[in-house]
Coordinates of C-alpha atoms and ligand atoms in Angstrom, one line a residue:
X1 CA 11.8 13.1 -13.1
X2 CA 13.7 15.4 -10.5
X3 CA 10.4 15.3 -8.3
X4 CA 10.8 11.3 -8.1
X5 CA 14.3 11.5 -7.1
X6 CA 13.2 14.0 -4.0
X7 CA 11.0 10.5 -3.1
X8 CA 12.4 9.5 0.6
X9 CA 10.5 6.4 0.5
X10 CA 11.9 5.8 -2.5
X11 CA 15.7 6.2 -1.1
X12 CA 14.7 3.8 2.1
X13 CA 13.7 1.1 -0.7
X14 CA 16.6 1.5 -2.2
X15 CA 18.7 1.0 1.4
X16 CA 16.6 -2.1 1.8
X17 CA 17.7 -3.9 -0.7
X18 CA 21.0 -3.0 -0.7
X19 CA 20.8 -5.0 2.7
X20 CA 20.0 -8.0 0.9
X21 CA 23.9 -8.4 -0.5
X22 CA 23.8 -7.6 -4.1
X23 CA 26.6 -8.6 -6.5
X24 CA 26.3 -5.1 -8.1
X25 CA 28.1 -2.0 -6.9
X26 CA 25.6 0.2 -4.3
X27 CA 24.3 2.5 -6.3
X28 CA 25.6 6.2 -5.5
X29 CA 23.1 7.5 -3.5
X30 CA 22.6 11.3 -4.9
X31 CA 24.2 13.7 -2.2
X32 CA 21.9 16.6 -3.8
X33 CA 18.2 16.1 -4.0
X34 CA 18.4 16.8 -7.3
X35 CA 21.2 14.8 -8.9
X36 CA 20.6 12.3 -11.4
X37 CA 21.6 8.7 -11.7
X38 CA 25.5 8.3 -11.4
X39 CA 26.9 6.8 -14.9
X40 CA 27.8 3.4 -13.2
X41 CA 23.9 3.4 -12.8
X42 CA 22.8 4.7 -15.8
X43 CA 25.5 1.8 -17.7
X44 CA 23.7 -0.9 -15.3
X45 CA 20.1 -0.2 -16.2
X46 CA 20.9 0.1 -19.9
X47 CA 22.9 -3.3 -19.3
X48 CA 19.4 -4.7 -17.1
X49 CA 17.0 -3.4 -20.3
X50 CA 19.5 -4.8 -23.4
X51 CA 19.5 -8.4 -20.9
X52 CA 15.4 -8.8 -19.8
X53 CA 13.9 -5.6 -22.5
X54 CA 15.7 -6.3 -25.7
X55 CA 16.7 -3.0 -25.6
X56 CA 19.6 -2.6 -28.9
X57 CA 21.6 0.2 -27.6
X58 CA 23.0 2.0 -30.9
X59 CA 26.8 1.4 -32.0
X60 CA 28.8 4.0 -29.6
X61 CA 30.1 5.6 -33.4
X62 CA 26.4 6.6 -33.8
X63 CA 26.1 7.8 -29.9
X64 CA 28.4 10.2 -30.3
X65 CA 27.4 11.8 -33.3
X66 CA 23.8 12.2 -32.1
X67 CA 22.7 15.1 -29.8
X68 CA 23.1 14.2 -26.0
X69 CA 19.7 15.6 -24.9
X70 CA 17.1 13.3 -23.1
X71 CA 15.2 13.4 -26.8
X72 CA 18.0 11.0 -27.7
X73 CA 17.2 8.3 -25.2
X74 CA 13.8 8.8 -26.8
X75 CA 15.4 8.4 -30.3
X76 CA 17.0 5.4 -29.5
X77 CA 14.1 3.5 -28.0
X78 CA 15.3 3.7 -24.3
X79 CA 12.8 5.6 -22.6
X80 CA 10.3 3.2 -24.4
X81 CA 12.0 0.1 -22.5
X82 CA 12.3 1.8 -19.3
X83 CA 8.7 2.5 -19.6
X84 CA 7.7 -1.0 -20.4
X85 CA 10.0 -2.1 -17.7
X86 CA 8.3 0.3 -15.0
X87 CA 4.8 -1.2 -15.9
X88 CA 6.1 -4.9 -16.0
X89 CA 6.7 -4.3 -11.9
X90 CA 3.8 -1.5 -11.3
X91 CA 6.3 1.1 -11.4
X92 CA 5.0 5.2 -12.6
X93 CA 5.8 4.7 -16.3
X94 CA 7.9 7.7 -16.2
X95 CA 10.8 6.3 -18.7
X96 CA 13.5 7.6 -16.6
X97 CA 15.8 5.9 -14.6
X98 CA 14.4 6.6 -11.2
X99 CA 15.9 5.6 -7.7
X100 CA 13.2 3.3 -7.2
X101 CA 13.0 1.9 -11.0
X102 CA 17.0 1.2 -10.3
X103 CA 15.9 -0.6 -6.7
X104 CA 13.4 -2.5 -8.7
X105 CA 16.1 -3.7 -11.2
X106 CA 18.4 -4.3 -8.6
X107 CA 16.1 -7.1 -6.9
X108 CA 17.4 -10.3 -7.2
X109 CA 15.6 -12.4 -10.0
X110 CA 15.4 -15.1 -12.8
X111 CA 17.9 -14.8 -15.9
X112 CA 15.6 -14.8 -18.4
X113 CA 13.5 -12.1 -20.3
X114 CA 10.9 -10.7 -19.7
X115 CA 9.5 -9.4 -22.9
X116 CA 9.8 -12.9 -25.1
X117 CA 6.4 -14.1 -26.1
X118 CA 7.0 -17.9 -26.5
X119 CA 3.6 -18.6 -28.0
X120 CA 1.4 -21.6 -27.7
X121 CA 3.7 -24.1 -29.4
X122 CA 6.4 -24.2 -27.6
X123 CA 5.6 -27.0 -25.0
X124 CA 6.5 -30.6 -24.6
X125 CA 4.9 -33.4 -26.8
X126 CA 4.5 -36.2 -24.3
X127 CA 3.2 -35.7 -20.7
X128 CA 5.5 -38.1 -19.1
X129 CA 9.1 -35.8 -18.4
X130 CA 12.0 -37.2 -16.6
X131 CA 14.2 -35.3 -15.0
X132 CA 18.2 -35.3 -13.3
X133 CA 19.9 -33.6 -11.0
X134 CA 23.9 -33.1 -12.2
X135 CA 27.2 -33.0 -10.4
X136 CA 28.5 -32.9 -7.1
X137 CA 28.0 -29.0 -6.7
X138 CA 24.6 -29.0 -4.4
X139 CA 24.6 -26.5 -1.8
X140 CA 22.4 -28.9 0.7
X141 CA 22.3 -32.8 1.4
X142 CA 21.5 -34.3 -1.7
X143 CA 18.2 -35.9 -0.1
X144 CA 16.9 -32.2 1.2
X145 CA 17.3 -31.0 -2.9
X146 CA 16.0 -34.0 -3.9
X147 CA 13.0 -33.2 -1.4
X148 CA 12.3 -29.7 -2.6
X149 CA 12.5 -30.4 -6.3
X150 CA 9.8 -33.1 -5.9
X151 CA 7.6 -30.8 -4.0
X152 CA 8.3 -27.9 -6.7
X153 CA 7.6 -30.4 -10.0
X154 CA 4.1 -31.6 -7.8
X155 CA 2.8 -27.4 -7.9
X156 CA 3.1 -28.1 -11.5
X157 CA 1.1 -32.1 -11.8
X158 CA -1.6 -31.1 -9.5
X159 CA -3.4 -29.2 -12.2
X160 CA -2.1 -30.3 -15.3
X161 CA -1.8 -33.8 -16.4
X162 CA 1.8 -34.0 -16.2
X163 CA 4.1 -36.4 -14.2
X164 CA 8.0 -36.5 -13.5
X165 CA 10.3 -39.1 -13.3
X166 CA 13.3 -38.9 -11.6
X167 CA 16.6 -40.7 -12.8
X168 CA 20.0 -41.1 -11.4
X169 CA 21.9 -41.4 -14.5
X170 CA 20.4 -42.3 -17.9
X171 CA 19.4 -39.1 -20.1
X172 CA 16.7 -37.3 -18.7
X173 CA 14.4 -34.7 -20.2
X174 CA 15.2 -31.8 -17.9
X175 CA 18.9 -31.8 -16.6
X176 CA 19.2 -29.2 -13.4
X177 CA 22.4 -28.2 -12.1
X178 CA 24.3 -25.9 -9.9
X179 CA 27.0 -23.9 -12.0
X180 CA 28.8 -21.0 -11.4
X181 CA 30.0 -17.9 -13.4
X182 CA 30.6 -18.9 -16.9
X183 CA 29.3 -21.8 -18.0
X184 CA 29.1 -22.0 -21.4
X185 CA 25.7 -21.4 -22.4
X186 CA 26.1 -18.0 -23.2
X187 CA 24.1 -16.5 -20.4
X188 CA 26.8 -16.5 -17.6
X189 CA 25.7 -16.3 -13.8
X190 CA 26.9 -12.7 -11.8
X191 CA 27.8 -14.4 -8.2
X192 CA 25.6 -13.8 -5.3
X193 CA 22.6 -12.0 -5.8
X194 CA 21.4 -10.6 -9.3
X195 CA 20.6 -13.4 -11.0
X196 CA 19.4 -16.4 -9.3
X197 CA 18.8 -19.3 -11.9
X198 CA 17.6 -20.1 -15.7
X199 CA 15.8 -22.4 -17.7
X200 CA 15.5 -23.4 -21.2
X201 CA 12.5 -23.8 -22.7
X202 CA 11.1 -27.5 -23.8
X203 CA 13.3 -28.7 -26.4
X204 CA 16.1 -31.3 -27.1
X205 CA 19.4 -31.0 -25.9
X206 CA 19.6 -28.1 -23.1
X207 CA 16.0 -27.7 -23.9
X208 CA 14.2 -28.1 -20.0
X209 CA 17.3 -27.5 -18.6
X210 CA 17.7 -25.6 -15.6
X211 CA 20.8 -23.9 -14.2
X212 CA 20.8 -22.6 -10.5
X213 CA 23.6 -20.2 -9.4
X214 CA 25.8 -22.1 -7.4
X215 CA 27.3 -18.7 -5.8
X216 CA 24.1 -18.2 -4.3
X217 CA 23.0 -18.9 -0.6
X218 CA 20.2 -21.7 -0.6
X219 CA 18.3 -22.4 1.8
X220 CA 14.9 -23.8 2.9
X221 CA 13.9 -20.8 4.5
X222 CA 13.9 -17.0 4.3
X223 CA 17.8 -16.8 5.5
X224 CA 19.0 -16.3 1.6
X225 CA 17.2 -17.6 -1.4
X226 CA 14.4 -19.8 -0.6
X227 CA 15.3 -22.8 -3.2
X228 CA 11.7 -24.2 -3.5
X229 CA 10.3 -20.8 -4.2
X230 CA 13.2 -20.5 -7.3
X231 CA 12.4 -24.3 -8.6
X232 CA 8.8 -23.6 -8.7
X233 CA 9.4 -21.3 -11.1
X234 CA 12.6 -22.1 -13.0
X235 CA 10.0 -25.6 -13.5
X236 CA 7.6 -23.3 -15.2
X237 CA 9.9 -22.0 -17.7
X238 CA 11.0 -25.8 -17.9
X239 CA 7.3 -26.6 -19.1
X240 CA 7.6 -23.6 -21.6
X241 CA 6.1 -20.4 -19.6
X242 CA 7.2 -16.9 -19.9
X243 CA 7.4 -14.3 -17.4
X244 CA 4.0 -12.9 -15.8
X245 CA 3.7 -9.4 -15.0
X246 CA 1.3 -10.6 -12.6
X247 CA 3.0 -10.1 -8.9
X248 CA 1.1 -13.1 -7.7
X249 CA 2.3 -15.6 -9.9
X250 CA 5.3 -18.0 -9.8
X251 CA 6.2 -16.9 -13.0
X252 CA 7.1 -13.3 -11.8
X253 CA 10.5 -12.7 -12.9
X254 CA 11.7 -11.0 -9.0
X255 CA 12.8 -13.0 -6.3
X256 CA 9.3 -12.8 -4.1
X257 CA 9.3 -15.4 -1.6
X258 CA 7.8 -14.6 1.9
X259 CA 7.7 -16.8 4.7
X260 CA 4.8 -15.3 6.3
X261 CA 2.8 -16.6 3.0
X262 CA 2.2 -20.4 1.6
X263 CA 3.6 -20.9 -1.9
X264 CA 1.0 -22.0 -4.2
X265 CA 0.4 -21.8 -7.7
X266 CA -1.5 -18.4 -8.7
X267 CA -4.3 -18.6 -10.9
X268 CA -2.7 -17.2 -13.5
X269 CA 0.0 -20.1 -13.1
X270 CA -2.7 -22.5 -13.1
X271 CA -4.4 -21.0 -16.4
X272 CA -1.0 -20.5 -18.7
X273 CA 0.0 -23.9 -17.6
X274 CA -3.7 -25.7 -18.1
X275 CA -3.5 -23.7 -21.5
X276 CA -0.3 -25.4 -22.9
X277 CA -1.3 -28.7 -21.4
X278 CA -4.8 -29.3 -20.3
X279 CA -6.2 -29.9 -16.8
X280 CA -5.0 -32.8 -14.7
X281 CA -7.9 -35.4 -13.6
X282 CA -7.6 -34.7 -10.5
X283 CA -7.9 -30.9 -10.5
X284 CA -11.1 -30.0 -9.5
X285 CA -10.9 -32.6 -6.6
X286 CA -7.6 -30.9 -5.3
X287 CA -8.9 -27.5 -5.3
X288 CA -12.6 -27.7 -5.1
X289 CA -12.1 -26.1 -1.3
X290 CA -8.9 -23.9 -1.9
X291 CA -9.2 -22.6 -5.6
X292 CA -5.7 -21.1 -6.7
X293 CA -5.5 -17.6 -5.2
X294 CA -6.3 -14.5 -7.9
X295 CA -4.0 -11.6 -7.9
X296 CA -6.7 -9.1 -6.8
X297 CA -7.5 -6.7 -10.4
X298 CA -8.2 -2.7 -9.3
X299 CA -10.8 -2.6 -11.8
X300 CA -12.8 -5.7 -10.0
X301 CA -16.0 -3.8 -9.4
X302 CA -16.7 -5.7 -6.5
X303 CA -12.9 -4.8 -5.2
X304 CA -12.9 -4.0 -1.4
X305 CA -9.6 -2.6 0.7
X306 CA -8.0 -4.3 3.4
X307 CA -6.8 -0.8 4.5
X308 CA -5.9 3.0 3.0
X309 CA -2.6 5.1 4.1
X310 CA -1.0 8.1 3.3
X311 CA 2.5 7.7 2.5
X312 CA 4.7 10.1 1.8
X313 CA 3.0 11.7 -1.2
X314 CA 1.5 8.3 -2.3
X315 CA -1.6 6.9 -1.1
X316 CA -1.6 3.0 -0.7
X317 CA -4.1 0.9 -0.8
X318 CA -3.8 -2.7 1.0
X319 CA -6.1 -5.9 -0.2
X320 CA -4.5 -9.4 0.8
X321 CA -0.9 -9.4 0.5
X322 CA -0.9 -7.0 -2.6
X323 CA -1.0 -3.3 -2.7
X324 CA -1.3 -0.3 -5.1
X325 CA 0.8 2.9 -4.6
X326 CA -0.8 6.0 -6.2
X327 CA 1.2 8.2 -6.7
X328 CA 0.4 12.2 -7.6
X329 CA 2.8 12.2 -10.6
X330 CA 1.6 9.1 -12.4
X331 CA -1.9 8.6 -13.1
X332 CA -1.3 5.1 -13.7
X333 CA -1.2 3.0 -10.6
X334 CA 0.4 -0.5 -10.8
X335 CA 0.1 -3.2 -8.3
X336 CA 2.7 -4.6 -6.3
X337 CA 3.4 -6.6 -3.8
X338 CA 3.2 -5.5 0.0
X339 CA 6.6 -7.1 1.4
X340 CA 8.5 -5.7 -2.0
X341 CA 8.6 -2.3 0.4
X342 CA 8.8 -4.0 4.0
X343 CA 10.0 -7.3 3.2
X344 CA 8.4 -9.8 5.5
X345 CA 8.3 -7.3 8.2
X346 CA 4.9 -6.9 7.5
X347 CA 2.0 -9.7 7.5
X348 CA -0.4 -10.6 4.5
X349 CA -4.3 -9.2 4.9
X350 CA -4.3 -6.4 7.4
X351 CA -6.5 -4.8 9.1
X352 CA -5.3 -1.0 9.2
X353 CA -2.3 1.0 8.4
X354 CA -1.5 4.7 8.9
X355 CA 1.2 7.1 8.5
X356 CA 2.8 8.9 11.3
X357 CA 4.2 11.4 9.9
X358 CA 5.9 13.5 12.3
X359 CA 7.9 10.2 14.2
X360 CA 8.2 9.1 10.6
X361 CA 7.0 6.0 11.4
X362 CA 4.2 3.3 9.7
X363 CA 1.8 1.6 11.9
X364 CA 0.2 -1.7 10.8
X365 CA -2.4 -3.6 12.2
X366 CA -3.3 -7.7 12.2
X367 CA -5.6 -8.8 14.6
X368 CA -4.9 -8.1 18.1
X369 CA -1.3 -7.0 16.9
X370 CA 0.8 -3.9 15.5
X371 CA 3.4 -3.4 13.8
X372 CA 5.7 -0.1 14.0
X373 CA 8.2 0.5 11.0
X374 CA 10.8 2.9 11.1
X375 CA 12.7 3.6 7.4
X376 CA 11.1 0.6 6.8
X377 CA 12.6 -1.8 9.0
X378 CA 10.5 -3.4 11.9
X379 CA 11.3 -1.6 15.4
X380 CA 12.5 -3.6 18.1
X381 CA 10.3 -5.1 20.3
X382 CA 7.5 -5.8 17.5
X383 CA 4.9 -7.0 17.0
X384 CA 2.8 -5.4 20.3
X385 CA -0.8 -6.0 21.6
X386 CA -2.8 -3.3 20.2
X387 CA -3.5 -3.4 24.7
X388 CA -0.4 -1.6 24.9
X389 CA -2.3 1.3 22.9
X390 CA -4.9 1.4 25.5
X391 CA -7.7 -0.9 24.5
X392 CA -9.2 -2.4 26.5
X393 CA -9.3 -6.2 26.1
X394 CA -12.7 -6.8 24.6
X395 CA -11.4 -5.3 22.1
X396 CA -9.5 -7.6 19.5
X397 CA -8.5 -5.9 16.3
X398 CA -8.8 -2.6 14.4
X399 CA -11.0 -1.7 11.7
X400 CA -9.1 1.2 10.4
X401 CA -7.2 4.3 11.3
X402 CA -7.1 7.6 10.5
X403 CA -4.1 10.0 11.4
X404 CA -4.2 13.9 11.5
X405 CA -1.0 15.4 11.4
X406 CA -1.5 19.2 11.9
X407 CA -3.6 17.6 15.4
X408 CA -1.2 15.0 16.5
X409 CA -4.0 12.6 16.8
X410 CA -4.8 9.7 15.2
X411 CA -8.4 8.1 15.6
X412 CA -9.0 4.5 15.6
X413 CA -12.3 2.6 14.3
X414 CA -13.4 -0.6 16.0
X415 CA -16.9 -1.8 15.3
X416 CA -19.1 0.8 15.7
X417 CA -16.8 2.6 18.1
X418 CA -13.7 4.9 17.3
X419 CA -11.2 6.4 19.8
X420 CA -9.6 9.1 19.8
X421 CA -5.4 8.5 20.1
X422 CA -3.0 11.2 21.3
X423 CA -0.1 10.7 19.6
X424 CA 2.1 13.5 21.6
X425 CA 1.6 11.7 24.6
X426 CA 1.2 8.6 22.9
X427 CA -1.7 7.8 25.1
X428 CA -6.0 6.7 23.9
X429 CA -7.8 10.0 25.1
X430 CA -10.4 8.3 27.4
X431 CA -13.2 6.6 26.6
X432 CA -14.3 5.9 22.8
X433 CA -17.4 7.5 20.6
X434 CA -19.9 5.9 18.6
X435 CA -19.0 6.7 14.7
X436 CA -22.6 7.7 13.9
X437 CA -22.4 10.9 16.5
X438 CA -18.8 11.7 15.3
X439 CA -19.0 10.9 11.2
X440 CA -22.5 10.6 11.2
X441 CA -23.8 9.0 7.4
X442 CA -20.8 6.7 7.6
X443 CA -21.8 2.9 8.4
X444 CA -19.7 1.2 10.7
X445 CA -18.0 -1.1 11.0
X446 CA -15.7 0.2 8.4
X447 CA -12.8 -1.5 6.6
X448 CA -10.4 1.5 6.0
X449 CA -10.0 5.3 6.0
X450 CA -7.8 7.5 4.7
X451 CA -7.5 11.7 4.6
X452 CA -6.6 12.6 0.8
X453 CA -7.0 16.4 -0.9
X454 CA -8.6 17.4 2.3
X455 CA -11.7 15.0 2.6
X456 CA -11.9 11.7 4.9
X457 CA -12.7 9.0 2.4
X458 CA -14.1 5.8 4.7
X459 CA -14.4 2.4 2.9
X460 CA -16.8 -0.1 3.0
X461 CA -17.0 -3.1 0.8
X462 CA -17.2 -1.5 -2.5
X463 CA -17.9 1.7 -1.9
X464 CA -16.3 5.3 -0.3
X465 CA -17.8 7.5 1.1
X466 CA -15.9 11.4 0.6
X467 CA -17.2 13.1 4.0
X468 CA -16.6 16.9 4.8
X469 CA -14.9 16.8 8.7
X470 CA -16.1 20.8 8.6
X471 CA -19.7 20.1 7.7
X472 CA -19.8 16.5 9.1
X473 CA -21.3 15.1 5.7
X474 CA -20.8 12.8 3.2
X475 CA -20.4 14.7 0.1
X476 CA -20.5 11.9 -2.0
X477 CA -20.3 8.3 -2.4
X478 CA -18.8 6.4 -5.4
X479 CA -16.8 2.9 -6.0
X480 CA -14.1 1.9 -3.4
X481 CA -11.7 2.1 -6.7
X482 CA -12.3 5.1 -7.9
X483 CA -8.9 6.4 -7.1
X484 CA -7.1 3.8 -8.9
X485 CA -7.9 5.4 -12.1
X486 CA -9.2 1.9 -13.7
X487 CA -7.3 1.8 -16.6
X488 CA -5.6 -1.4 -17.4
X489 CA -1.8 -1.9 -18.2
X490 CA -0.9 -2.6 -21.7
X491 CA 0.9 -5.8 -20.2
X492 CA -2.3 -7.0 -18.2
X493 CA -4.2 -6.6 -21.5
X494 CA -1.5 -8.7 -23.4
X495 CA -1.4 -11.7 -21.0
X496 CA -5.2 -11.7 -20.7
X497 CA -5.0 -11.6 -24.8
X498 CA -3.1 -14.6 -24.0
Ligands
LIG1 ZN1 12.0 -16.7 -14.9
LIG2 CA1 23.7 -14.6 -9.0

């Protein structure tokens, strides 16, 4: 555990999100490299695991009179729920109460659990569902909500054969509402940030209902909570659908919306809702062209890499807006989702991403574009044409990128070209080399590269390549995942079980 603490990527996340205005006290930020979780943080996560884990802390009678060693959080069950928690959001299962486990936990998010297993009965009985919008307390013009809420109910009818009605005053099925703090359903909203909204499952009375927190800044765009992105999903527990684990799903309990990315239904949205309802007529019609976009699975034998990086001690690897963090202390490796480290500093599908170390600094690359980050923030005067970097103009995006640290020199891989970057006087070193007289055995053009435990391992489709720089060989070849260590999570298995 102390090892995860040392994590200075780890601390930066944690700074992020702090910047996003959260109801709940900063956490104390340890001032030694090894100090542990302050109390208030330790009370906070317990508080997060009893709320969205079902974890039953013991009386405090029986606290005290058990031993206060970390085998006592095993004893009562709470390393077990911080485990399950960690793997819900791709997190090293280490069942402690890490800095970035408490940054994850301090996202903002949906109210409800995310361990309750509603089963396949729990849906409505007609297909037909009207819905109303309550009170005076909307945050925008009423016609903008009215707007949003249609668009958010229509993710839903274009694969399943649902429709929604809207009234004005009679009962409806589905009452949504703006309420803040207490009010009176038991689960009481926390002010800005925290907890965004929550919805009752089908059912009569508040059954359907959904409650948005009226504290919170809506919008309908990235400056505070997108409110489309929140009804999507609060409309998903509305139609009787748990929390998915999956990070490209609606029904992912974090607040994920990006404005550099088009919500849409995932597929597994499209597959838990078709299962509880059927598919709508016109389904195949509406996606026959664009099918629902798949959250990418490491163990995919066909899975290919956007781009590799060292970071930190972690190695990441980037496919379409996802990525998965390995890191040396876990050998499981979850996926998560690339802007839940850079926020939407960072576009979808890149091309090439390296670490520069010694500038601490990450360098991402789209196209003709780059991006440099600095503690994880975008610095000024980015996005730059990767011209600025000295390439010429024919040449219009980067395959990959490989950085050496002890040389100060990064090379760059474009086509069947690389070039060979100076990163002390941040200047290209001349002309560029073909790859097959520099890393002969290695077949260009490549789609990433990264240096880990002393070998250059080059991707390409679905396979790596381990080359020797020394002996200028490949010493092997094997799938592109093999360092993902395919092992599903338990929580992947349980949905697919689903
Ligand atoms: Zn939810
Ligand atoms: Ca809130």
């Amino acid at each position: 555990m102390k090892m995860l603490w040392l994590s200075l990527l780890t601390l930066l996340m944690l700074g992020q999100t702090l910047v996003m205005g959260l109801p709940v006290q900063a956490p104390d930020l340890p001032t030694q490299p090894n100090a542990g979780p302050s109390e208030a943080d330790q009370e906070f996560a317990e508080e997060y695991l009893r709320h969205f884990y079902g974890y039953q802390p013991k009386s405090e009678r029986q606290k005290r009179t058990a031993d206060t060693s970390e085998d006592a959080d095993w004893k009562t069950g709470l390393c077990d729920k911080f485990q399950s928690m960690q793997r819900f959001f791709g997190l090293p299962p280490s069942g402690e109460l890490t800095l970035e486990t408490l940054a994850v936990m301090k996202r903002p998010r949906c109210g409800l659990s995310d361990v309750e297993r509603f089963g396949n009965t729990i849906r409505w009985k007609k297909n037909t569902l009207s819905y109303r919008i309550a009170g005076s307390n909307l945050p925008i013009s009423a016609s903008k909500v009215n707007k949003v809420f249609r668009a958010a109910w229509k993710l839903w009818s274009s694969v399943a054969p649902m429709e929604f009605r809207k009234r004005n005053r009679k009962e409806a099925d589905i009452v949504i509402s703006f309420l803040n703090g207490d009010h009176k359903d038991g689960s009481p909203f926390d002010g800005k940030g925290g907890i965004l909204a929550h919805a009752f499952l089908p059912g009569s009375g508040v059954g359907g209902d959904v409650h948005f927190d009226a504290d919170e800044d809506w919008s309908f765009n990235s400056t505070g909570f997108n409110l489309f992105a929140v009804a999507a999903h609060e409309f998903g527990h509305a139609l009787g659908l748990p929390h998915s684990s999956d990070p490209g799903a609606i029904m992912y309990p974090a607040y994920n919306f990006a404005s550099n990315y088009e919500l849409q239904l995932s597929f597994r949205d499209v597959k838990d809702v078709q299962h509880l309802y059927g598919i709508s007529p016109n389904f195949a019609s509406l996606f026959s062209k664009k099918p629902p976009p798949r959250t990418p699975d490491k163990c995919d034998p066909d899975l290919s890499f956007d781009a590799v990086t060292e970071l930190q001690q972690e190695v990441v690897f980037f496919k379409d807006r996802f990525m998965w963090r390995k890191h040396p202390q876990s050998d499981e490796t979850g996926i998560t989702l690339i802007n839940s480290l850079w926020s939407d500093s960072v576009p979808p599908f890149l091309d090439a991403v390296y670490e520069n170390v010694e500038r601490n600094e990450v360098v991402f690359f789209k196209g003709h574009q780059y991006w440099m980050l600095s503690q994880l923030k975008l610095k000024e005067g980015f996005p730059r044409n990767i011209s600025d970097l000295g390439f010429p103009s024919r040449i219009k995006s980067v395959d990959a990128a490989l950085h050496f640290r002890n040389d100060r020199h990064t090379v760059f891989f474009t086509g069947h070209e690389c070039w060979k970057y100076n990163e002390q006087q941040m200047m290209m070193g001349g002309s560029p080399t073909l790859i097959e007289q520099v890393w002969p055995g290695i077949p260009a053009p490549i789609d990433a590269a990264v240096l880990y435990e002393g070998f250059v391992h080059f991707f390409k489709g679905n396979i790596q390549y381990k080359y020797d720089a020394n002996s200028k060989r490949v010493v092997s070849t094997s799938p592109a995942n093999d360092l993902l260590e395919c092992k599903k999570h338990h929580n992947e298995i349980l949905t697919e079980r689903r």
